[in-house]
Short mmCIF file of C-alpha atoms in Angstrom, two decimals:
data_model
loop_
_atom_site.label_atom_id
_atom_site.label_comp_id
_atom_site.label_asym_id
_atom_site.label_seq_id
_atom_site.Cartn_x
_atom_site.Cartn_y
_atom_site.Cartn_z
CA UNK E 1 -34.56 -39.35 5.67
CA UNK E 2 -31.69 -37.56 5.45
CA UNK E 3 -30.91 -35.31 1.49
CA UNK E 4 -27.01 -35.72 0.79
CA UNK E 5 -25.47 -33.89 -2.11
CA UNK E 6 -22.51 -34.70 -3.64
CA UNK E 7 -20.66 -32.27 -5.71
CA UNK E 8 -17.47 -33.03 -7.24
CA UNK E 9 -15.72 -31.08 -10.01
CA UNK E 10 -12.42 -32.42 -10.88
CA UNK E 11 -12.88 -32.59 -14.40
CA UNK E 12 -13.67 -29.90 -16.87
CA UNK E 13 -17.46 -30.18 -17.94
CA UNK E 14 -18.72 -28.88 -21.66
CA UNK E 15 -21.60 -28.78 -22.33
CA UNK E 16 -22.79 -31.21 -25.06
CA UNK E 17 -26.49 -30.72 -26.58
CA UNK E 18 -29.33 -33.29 -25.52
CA UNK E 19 -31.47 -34.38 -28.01
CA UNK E 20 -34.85 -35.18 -27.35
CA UNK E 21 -34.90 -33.97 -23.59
CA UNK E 22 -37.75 -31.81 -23.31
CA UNK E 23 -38.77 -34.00 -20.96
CA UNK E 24 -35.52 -36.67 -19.89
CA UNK E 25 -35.00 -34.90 -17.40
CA UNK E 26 -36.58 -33.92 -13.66
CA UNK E 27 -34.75 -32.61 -10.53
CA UNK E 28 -35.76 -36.22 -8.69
CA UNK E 29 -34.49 -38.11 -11.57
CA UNK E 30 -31.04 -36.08 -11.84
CA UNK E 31 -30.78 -35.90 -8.41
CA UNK E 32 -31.10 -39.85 -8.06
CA UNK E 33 -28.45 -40.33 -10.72
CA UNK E 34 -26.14 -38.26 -9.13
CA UNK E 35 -25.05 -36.95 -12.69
CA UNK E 36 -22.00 -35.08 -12.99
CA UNK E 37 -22.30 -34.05 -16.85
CA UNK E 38 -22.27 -30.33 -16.59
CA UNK E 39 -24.65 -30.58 -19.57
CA UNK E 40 -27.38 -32.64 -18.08
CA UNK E 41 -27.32 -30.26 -14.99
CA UNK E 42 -27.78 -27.16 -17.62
CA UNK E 43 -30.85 -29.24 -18.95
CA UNK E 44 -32.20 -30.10 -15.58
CA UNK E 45 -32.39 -25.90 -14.96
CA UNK E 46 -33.93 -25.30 -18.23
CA UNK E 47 -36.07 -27.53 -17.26
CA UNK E 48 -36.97 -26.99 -14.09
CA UNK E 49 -37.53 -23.00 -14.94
CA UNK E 50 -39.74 -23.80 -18.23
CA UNK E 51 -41.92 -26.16 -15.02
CA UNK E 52 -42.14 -22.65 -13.15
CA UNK E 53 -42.85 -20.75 -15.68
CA UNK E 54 -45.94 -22.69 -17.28
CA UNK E 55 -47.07 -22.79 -13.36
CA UNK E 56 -47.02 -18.71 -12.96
CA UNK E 57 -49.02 -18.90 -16.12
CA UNK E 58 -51.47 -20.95 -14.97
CA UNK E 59 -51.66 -19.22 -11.68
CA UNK E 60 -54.87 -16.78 -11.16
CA UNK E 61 -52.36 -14.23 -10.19
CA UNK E 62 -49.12 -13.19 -12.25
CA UNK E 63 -46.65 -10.41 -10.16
CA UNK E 64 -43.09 -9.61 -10.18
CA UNK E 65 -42.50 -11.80 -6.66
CA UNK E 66 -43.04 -14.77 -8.62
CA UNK E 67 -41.44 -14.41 -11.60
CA UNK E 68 -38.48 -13.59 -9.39
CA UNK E 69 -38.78 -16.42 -7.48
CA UNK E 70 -37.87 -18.65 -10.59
CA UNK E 71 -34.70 -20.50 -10.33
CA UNK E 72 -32.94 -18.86 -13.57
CA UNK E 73 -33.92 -15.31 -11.85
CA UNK E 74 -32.09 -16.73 -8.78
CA UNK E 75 -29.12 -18.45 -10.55
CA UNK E 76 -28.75 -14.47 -12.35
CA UNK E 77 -29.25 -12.95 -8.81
CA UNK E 78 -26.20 -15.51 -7.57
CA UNK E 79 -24.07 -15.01 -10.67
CA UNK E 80 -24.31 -10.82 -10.09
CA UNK E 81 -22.54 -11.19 -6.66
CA UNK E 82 -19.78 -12.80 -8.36
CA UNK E 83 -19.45 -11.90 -12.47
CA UNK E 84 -22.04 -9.06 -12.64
CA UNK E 85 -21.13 -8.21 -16.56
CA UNK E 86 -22.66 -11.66 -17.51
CA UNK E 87 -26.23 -12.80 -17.57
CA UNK E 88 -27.95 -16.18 -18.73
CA UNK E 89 -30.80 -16.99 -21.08
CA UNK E 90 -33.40 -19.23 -22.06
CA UNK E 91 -32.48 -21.63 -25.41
CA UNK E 92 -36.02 -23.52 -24.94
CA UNK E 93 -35.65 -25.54 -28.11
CA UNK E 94 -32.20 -26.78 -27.01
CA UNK E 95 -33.30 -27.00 -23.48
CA UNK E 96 -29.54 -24.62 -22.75
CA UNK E 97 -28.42 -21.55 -21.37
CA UNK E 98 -26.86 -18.79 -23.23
CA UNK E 99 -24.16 -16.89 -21.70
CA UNK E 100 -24.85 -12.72 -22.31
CA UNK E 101 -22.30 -10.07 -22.15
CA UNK E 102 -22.53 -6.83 -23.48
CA UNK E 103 -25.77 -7.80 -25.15
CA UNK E 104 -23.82 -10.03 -27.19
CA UNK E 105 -24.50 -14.09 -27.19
CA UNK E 106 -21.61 -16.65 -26.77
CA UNK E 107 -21.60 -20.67 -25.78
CA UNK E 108 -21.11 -22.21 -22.65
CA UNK E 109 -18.17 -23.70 -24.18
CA UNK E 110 -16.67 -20.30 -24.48
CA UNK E 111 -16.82 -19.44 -21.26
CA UNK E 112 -13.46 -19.82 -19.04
CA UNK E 113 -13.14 -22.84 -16.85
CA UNK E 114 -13.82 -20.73 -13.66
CA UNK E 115 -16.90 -19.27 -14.65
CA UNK E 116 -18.08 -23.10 -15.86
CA UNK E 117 -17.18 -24.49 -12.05
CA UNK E 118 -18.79 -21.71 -11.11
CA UNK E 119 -21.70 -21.94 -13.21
CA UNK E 120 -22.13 -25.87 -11.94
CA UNK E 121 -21.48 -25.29 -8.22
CA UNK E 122 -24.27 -22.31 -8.68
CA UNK E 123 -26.86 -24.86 -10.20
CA UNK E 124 -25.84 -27.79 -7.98
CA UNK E 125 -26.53 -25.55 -5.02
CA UNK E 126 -29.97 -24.45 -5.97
CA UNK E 127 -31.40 -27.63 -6.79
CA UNK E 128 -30.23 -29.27 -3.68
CA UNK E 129 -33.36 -29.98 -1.84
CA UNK E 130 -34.17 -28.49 1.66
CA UNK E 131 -32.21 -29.33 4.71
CA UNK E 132 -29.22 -31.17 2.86
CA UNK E 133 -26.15 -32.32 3.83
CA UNK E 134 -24.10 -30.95 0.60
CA UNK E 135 -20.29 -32.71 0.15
CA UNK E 136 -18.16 -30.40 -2.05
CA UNK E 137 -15.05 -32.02 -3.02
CA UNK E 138 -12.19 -29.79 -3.65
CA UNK E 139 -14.84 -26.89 -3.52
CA UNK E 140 -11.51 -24.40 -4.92
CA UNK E 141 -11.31 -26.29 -8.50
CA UNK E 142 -10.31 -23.94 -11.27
CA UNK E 143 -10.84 -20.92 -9.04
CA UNK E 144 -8.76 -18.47 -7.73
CA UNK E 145 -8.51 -17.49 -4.27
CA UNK E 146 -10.91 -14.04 -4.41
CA UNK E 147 -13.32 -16.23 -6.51
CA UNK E 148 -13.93 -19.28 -4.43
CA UNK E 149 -13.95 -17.46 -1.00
CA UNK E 150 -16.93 -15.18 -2.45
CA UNK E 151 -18.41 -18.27 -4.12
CA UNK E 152 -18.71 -20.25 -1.48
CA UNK E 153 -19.55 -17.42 1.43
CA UNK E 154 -22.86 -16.61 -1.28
CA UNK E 155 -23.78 -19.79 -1.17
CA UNK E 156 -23.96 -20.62 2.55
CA UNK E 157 -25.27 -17.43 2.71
CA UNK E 158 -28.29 -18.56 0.46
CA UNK E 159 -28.92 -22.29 1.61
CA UNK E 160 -28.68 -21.49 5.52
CA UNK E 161 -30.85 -24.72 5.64
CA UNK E 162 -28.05 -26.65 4.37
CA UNK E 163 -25.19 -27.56 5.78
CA UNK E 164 -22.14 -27.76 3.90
CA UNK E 165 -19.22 -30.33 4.41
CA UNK E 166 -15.92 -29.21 2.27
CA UNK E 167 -13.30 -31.56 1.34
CA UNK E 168 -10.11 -29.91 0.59
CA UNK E 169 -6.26 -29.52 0.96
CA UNK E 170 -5.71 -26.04 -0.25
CA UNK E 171 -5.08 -24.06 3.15
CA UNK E 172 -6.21 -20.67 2.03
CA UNK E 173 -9.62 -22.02 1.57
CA UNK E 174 -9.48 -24.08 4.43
CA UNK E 175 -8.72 -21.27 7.10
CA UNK E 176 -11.35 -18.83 5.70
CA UNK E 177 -14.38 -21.04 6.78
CA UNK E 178 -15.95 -19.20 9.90
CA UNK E 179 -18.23 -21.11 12.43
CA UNK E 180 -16.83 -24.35 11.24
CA UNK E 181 -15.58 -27.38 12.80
CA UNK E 182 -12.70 -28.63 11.70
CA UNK E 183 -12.50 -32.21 10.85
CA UNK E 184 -9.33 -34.39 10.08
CA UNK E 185 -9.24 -38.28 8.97
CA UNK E 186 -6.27 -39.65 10.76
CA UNK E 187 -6.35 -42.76 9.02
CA UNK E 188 -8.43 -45.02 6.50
CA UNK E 189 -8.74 -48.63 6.15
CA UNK E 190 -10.38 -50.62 4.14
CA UNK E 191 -13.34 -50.86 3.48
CA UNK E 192 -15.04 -48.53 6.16
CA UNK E 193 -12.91 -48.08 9.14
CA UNK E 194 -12.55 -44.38 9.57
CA UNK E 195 -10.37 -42.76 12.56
CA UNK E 196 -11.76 -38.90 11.95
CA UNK E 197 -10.72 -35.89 14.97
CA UNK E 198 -12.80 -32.78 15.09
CA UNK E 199 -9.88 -30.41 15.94
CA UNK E 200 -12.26 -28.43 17.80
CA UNK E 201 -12.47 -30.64 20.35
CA UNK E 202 -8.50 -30.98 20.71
CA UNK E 203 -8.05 -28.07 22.52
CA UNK E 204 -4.24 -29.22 22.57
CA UNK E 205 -3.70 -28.76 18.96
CA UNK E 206 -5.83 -25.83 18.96
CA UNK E 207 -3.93 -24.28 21.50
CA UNK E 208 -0.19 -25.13 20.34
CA UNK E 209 -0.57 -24.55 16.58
CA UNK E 210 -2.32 -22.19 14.58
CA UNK E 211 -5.18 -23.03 11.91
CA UNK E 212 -3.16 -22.45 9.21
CA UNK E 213 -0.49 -24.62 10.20
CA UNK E 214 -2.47 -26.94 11.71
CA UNK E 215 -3.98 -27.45 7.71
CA UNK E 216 -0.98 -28.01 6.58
CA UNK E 217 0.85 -30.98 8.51
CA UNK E 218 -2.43 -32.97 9.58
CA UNK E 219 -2.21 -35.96 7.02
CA UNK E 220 1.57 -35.52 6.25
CA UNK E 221 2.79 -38.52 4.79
CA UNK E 222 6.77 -37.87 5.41
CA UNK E 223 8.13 -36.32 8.56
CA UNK E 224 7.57 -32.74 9.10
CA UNK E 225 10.49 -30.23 8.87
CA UNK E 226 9.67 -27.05 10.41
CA UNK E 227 12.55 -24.38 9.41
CA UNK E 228 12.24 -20.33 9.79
CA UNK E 229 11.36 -18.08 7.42
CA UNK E 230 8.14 -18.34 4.64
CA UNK E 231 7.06 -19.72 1.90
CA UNK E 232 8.88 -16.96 -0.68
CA UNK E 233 12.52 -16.71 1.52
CA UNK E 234 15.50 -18.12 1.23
CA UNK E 235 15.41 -20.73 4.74
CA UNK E 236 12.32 -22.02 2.57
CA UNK E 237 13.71 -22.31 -1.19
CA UNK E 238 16.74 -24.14 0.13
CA UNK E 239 15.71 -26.55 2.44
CA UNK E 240 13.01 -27.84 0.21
CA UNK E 241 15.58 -27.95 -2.68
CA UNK E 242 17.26 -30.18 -0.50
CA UNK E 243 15.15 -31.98 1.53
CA UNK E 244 11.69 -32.06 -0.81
CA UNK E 245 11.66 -36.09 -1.41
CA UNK E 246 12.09 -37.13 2.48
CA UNK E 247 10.13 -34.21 4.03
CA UNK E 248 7.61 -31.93 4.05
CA UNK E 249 8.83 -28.68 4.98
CA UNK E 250 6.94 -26.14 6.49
CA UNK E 251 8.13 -22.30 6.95
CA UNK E 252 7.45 -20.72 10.66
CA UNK E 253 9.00 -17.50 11.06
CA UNK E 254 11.40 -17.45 13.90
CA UNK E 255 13.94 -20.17 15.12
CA UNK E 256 11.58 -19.92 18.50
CA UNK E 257 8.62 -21.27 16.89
CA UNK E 258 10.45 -24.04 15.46
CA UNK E 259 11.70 -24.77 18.56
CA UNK E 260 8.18 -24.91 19.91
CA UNK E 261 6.08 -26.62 17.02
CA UNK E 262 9.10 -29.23 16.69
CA UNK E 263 8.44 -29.78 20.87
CA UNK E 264 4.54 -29.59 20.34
CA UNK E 265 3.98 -31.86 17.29
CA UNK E 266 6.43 -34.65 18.79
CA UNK E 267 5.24 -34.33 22.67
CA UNK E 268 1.38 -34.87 21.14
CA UNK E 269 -0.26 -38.33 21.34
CA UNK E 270 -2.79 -37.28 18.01
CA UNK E 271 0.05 -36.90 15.93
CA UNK E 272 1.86 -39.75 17.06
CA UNK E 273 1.56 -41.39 13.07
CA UNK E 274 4.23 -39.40 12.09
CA UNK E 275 7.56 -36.98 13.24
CA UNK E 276 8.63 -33.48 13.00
CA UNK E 277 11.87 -31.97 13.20
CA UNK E 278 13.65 -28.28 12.80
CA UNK E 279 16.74 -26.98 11.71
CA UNK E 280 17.77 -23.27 12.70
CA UNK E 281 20.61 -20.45 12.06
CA UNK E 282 23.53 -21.22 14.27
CA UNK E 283 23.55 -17.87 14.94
CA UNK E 284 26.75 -17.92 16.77
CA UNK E 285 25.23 -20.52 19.36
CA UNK E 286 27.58 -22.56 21.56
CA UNK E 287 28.47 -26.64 21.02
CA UNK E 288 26.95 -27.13 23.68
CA UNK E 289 23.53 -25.81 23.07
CA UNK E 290 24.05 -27.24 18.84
CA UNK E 291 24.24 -30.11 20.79
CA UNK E 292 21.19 -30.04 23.11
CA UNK E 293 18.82 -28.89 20.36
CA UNK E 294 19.85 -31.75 17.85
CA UNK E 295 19.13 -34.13 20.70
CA UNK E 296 15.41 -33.22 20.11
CA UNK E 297 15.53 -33.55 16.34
CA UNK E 298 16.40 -29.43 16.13
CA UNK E 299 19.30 -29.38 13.91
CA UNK E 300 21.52 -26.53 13.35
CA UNK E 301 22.31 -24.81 10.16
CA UNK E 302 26.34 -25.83 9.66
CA UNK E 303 26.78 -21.99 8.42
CA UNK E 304 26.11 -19.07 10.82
CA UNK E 305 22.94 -17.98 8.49
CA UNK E 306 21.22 -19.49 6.10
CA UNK E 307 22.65 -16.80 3.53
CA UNK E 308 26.18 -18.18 3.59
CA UNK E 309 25.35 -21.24 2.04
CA UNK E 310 25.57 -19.07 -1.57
CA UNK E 311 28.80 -18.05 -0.75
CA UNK E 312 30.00 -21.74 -0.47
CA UNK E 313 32.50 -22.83 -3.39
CA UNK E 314 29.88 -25.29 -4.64
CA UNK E 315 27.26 -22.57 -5.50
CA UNK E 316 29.68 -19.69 -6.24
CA UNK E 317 31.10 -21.81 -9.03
CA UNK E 318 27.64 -23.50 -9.96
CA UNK E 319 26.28 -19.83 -10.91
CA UNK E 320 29.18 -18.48 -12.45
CA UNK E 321 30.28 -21.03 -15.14
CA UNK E 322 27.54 -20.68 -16.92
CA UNK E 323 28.38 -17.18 -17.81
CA UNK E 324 32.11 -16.67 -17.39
CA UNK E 325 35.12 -18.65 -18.51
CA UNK E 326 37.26 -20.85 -16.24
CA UNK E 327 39.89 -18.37 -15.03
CA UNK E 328 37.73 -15.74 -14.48
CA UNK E 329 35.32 -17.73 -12.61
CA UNK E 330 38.18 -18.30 -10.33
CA UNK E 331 39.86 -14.96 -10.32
CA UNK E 332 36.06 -13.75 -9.12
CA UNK E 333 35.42 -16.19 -6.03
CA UNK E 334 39.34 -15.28 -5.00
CA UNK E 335 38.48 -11.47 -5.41
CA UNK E 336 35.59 -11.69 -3.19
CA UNK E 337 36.83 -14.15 -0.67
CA UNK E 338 39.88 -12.08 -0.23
CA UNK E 339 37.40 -8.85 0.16
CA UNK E 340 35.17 -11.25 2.75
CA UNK E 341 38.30 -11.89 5.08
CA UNK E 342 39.16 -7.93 5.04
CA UNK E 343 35.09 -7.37 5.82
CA UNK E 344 35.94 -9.36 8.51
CA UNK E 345 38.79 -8.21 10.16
CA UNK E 346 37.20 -4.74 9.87
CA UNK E 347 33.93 -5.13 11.59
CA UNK E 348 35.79 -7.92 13.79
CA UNK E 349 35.09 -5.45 17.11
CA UNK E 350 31.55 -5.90 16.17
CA UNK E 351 31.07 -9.39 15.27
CA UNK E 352 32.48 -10.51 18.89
CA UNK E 353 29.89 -7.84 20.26
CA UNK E 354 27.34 -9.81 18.26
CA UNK E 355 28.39 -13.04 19.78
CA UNK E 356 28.47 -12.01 23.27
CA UNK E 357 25.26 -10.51 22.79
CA UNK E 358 23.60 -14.13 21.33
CA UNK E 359 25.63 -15.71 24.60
CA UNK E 360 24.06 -13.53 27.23
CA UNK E 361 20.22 -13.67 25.08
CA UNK E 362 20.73 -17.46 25.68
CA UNK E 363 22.05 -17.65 29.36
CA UNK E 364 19.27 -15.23 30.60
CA UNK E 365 16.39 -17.10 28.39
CA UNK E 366 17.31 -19.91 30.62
CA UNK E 367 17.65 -18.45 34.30
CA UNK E 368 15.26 -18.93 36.92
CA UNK E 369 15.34 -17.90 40.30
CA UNK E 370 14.22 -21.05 42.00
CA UNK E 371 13.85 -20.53 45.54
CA UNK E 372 11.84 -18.15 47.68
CA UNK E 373 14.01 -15.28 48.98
CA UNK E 374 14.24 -11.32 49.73
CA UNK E 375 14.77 -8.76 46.99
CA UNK E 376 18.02 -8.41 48.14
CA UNK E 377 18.88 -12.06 48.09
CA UNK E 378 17.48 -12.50 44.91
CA UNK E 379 19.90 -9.45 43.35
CA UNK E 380 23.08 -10.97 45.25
CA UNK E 381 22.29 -14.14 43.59
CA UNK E 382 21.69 -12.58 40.03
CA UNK E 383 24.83 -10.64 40.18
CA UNK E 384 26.89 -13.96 41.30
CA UNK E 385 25.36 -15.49 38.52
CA UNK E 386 25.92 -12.75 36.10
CA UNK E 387 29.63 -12.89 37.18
CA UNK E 388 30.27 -16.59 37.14
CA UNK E 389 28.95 -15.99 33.78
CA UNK E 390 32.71 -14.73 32.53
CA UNK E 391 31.87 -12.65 29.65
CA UNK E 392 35.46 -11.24 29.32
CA UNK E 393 37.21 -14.94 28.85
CA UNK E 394 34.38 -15.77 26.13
CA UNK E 395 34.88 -12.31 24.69
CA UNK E 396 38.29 -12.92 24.48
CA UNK E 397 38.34 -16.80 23.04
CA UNK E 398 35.72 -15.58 20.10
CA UNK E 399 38.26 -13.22 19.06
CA UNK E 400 41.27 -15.16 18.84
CA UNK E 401 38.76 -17.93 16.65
CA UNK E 402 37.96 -14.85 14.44
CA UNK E 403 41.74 -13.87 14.16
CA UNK E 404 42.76 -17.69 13.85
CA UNK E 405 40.41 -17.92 11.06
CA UNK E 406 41.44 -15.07 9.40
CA UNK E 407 45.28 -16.17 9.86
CA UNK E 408 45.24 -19.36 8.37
CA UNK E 409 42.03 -17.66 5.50
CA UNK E 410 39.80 -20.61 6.48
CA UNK E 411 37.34 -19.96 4.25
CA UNK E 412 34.61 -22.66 5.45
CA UNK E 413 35.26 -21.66 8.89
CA UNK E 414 34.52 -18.04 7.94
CA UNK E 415 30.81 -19.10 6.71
CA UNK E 416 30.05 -20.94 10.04
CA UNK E 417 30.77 -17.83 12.16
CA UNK E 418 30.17 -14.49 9.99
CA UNK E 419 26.59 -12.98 11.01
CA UNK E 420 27.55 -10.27 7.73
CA UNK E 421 24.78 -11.94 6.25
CA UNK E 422 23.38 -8.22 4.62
CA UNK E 423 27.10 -6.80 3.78
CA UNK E 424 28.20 -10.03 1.74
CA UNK E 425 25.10 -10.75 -0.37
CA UNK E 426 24.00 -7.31 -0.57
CA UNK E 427 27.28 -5.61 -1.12
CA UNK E 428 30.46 -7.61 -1.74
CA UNK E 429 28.52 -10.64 -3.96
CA UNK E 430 27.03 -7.90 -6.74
CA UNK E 431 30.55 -6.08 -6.33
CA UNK E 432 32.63 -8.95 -7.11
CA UNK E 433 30.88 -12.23 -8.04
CA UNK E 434 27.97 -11.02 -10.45
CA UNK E 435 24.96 -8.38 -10.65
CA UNK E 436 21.62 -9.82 -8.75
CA UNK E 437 24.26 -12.74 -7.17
CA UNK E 438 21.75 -13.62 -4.86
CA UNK E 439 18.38 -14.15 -7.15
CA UNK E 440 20.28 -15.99 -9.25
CA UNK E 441 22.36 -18.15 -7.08
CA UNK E 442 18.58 -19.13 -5.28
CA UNK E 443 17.07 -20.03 -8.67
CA UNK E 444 19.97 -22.09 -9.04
CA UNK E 445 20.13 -24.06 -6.20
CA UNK E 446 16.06 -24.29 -7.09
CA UNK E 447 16.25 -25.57 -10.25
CA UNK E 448 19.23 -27.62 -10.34
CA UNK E 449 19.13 -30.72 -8.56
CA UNK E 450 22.39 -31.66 -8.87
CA UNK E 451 23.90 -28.78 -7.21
CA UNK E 452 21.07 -29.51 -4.25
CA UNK E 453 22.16 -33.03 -3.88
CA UNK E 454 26.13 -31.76 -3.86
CA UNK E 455 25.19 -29.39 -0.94
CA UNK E 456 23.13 -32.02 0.49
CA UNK E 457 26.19 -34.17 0.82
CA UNK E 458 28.59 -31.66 1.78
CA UNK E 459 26.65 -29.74 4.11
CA UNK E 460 23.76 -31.58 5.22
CA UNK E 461 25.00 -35.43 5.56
CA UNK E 462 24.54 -35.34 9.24
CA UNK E 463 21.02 -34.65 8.98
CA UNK E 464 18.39 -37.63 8.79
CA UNK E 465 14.64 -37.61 9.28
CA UNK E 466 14.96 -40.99 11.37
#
């Protein structure tokens, strides 16, 4: 028959003295029970190394080999890979181990509650019996990254007769598993209908997102928003401000993978449960292609970048009324709106340059050649292309928007078009609104849920996760 262990430890254990145990105890008995009480698995070592102990004695021959072989001399020889300034003892008449550092006693109880999981998981591990199937649920309990990626690589290491099935959510633990399959319960019902994909075998999803991804969205619950950036920008911080109670949103880098994994997670039949969608930097993209993209649930930032949505009169005002009075809250934002406009009209050579440049990135990202044809052919037909293209009449339409906007100081307008995402936050914001503008204005917009939902509904309306 096949051993299962299971070892859960979502509560913290102290250990609590059994009276009378000398002998309440075996590894069968505890084992059968399936005990979780951190104490009765401390007993159950004691135990089981006093047993050892009283069988080297009564052995013909006594060497070092054996008395190494015991399982305290293995739990020490575990614990020194991970905390090698502790060591435990033998309490025999409380049937306990005492914690040693710097040849000083303490109590279990005093130890933190990563060295306890760490202490269980140890002694779980080592009394497992051969060839097990050992269940660890939420094997990363009360340890930190460093801590439970060395735990648990020891302890495969030790029980290679075992094999070892993990229960978790936590992605960095998740992705650090080597010669693993990768399993993922689709859906549940009651009482024992289980739909469960090995993802190694789905050499789609393999192939279209990576692992760490891949963690993170299997299971999702809401619809999926895939935005660029990470986890510690700004794309991130404000779209989860926003968005956090209708989606989960998930950080990729570039606007091209959220293009892709938006494409990839809706065009796949296994995630078919649920829905993903994007939203992207307008970066000075046409209607036309705005248009296009939110057809496939890619949605376009209503600013040019993500940055100008702290420069909106919402947030400008949000941060600085807390720390200046009412006039001179409004004497600031005019200051620096007047200096954005003139930042503008400066650079204003540059900033159609910019857009031309995002028009012709586009255009040839989507040319083929389609038929078969001579070199020659093929150039004749890329330079009719390139011409019909008619760079100087777009050149020339972006810059009369850009004066136009300047003419008639249309501020909102300015914020969907300016790519001066480094000059304004960096420069004119900490001139004119307030030192550290930026940190501040994200840890407002973070924190303060009302100014979220205002942006929400001023910025965002036409967005829905549908």
């Amino acid at each position: 028959m096949q051993r299962y262990v299971l070892i859960p430890f979502k509560t913290l254990y102290f250990y609590l003295a059994l009276h009378n145990s000398n002998n309440d105890y075996e590894v069968g008995q505890f084992m059968k029970e399936l005990s979780q009480l951190f104490s009765k698995l401390i007993t159950v070592v004691v135990n089981e190394q006093i047993k050892e102990e009283h069988s080297i004695i009564n052995s013909e021959v006594i060497d070092n080999e054996s008395k190494n072989n015991t399982i305290l001399s293995k739990l020490n020889s575990l614990w020194k890979n991970l905390i090698p300034d502790i060591i435990f003892e033998m309490d025999t008449t409380n049937r306990t181990l005492i914690p040693m550092k710097n040849n000083q006693q303490y109590s279990l109880n005093a130890m933190s509650d990563g060295e306890k999981a760490i202490l269980y998981y140890i002694c779980q591990i080592l009394l497992a019996e051969e060839n097990s199937f050992i269940v660890v649920d939420e094997p990363e309990t009360f340890l930190n990254a460093s801590n439970f990626n060395r735990l648990w690589d020891t302890l495969e290491s030790y029980r290679r007769d075992c094999r070892f099935i993990y229960i978790s959510h936590v992605i960095d633990f998740i992705v650090t598993r080597s010669n693993a399959d990768l399993l993922w319960c689709k859906s549940y019902t009651y009482p024992d209908k289980w739909d469960i994909k090995n993802l190694e075998y789905e050499d789609e999803l393999s192939r279209m997102f990576p692992k760490e991804l891949l963690s993170e969205i299997l299971g999702a619950r809401k619809p999926i928003l895939f935005c660029e950036g990470k986890k510690d920008k700004l794309d991130y911080i404000i779209y989860n401000s926003v968005f956090r109670d209708e989606v989960i949103v998930c950080p990729v880098d570039g606007h091209n993978q959220v293009i892709q994994y938006t494409r990839a997670y809706n065009k796949s039949p296994i995630l078919s449960n649920n829905s993903a969608f994007g939203i992207i930097d307008a970066d000075l993209m046409s209607e036309e292609q705005i248009s296009s993209y939110e057809e496939e649930g890619i949605f376009t930032l209503p600013f040019n970048e993500i940055e100008m949505i702290l420069f909106t009169e919402e947030v400008m005002c949000s941060v600085l009324e807390g720390v200046y009075m009412p006039e001179e809250v409004k004497d600031k934002i005019q200051v620096f709106k007047d200096n954005f406009f003139n930042l503008v009209e400066i650079e204003n050579e540059a900033i159609v340059q910019q857009k031309l440049k995002k028009h012709m990135d586009n255009e040839l990202s989507n040319y083929r050649i389609n038929n078969l044809q001579t070199g020659n052919e093929m150039v004749s037909e890329v330079k009719e292309w390139l011409d019909n293209l008619n760079l100087p009449m777009i050149e020339e339409a972006f810059s009369n928007i850009l004066q136009q906007i300047n003419w008639n100081s249309d501020y909102r307008e300015l914020l969907k078009v300016s790519p001066q995402k480094n000059s304004i936050s960096k420069g004119l914001a900490n001139k004119f609104l307030d030192s550290k503008y930026e940190e501040k204005a994200k840890n407002k917009i973070k924190l303060d849920k009302t100014l979220s939902n205002l942006i929400k509904e001023n910025y965002f309306s036409h967005i829905t996760f549908k």
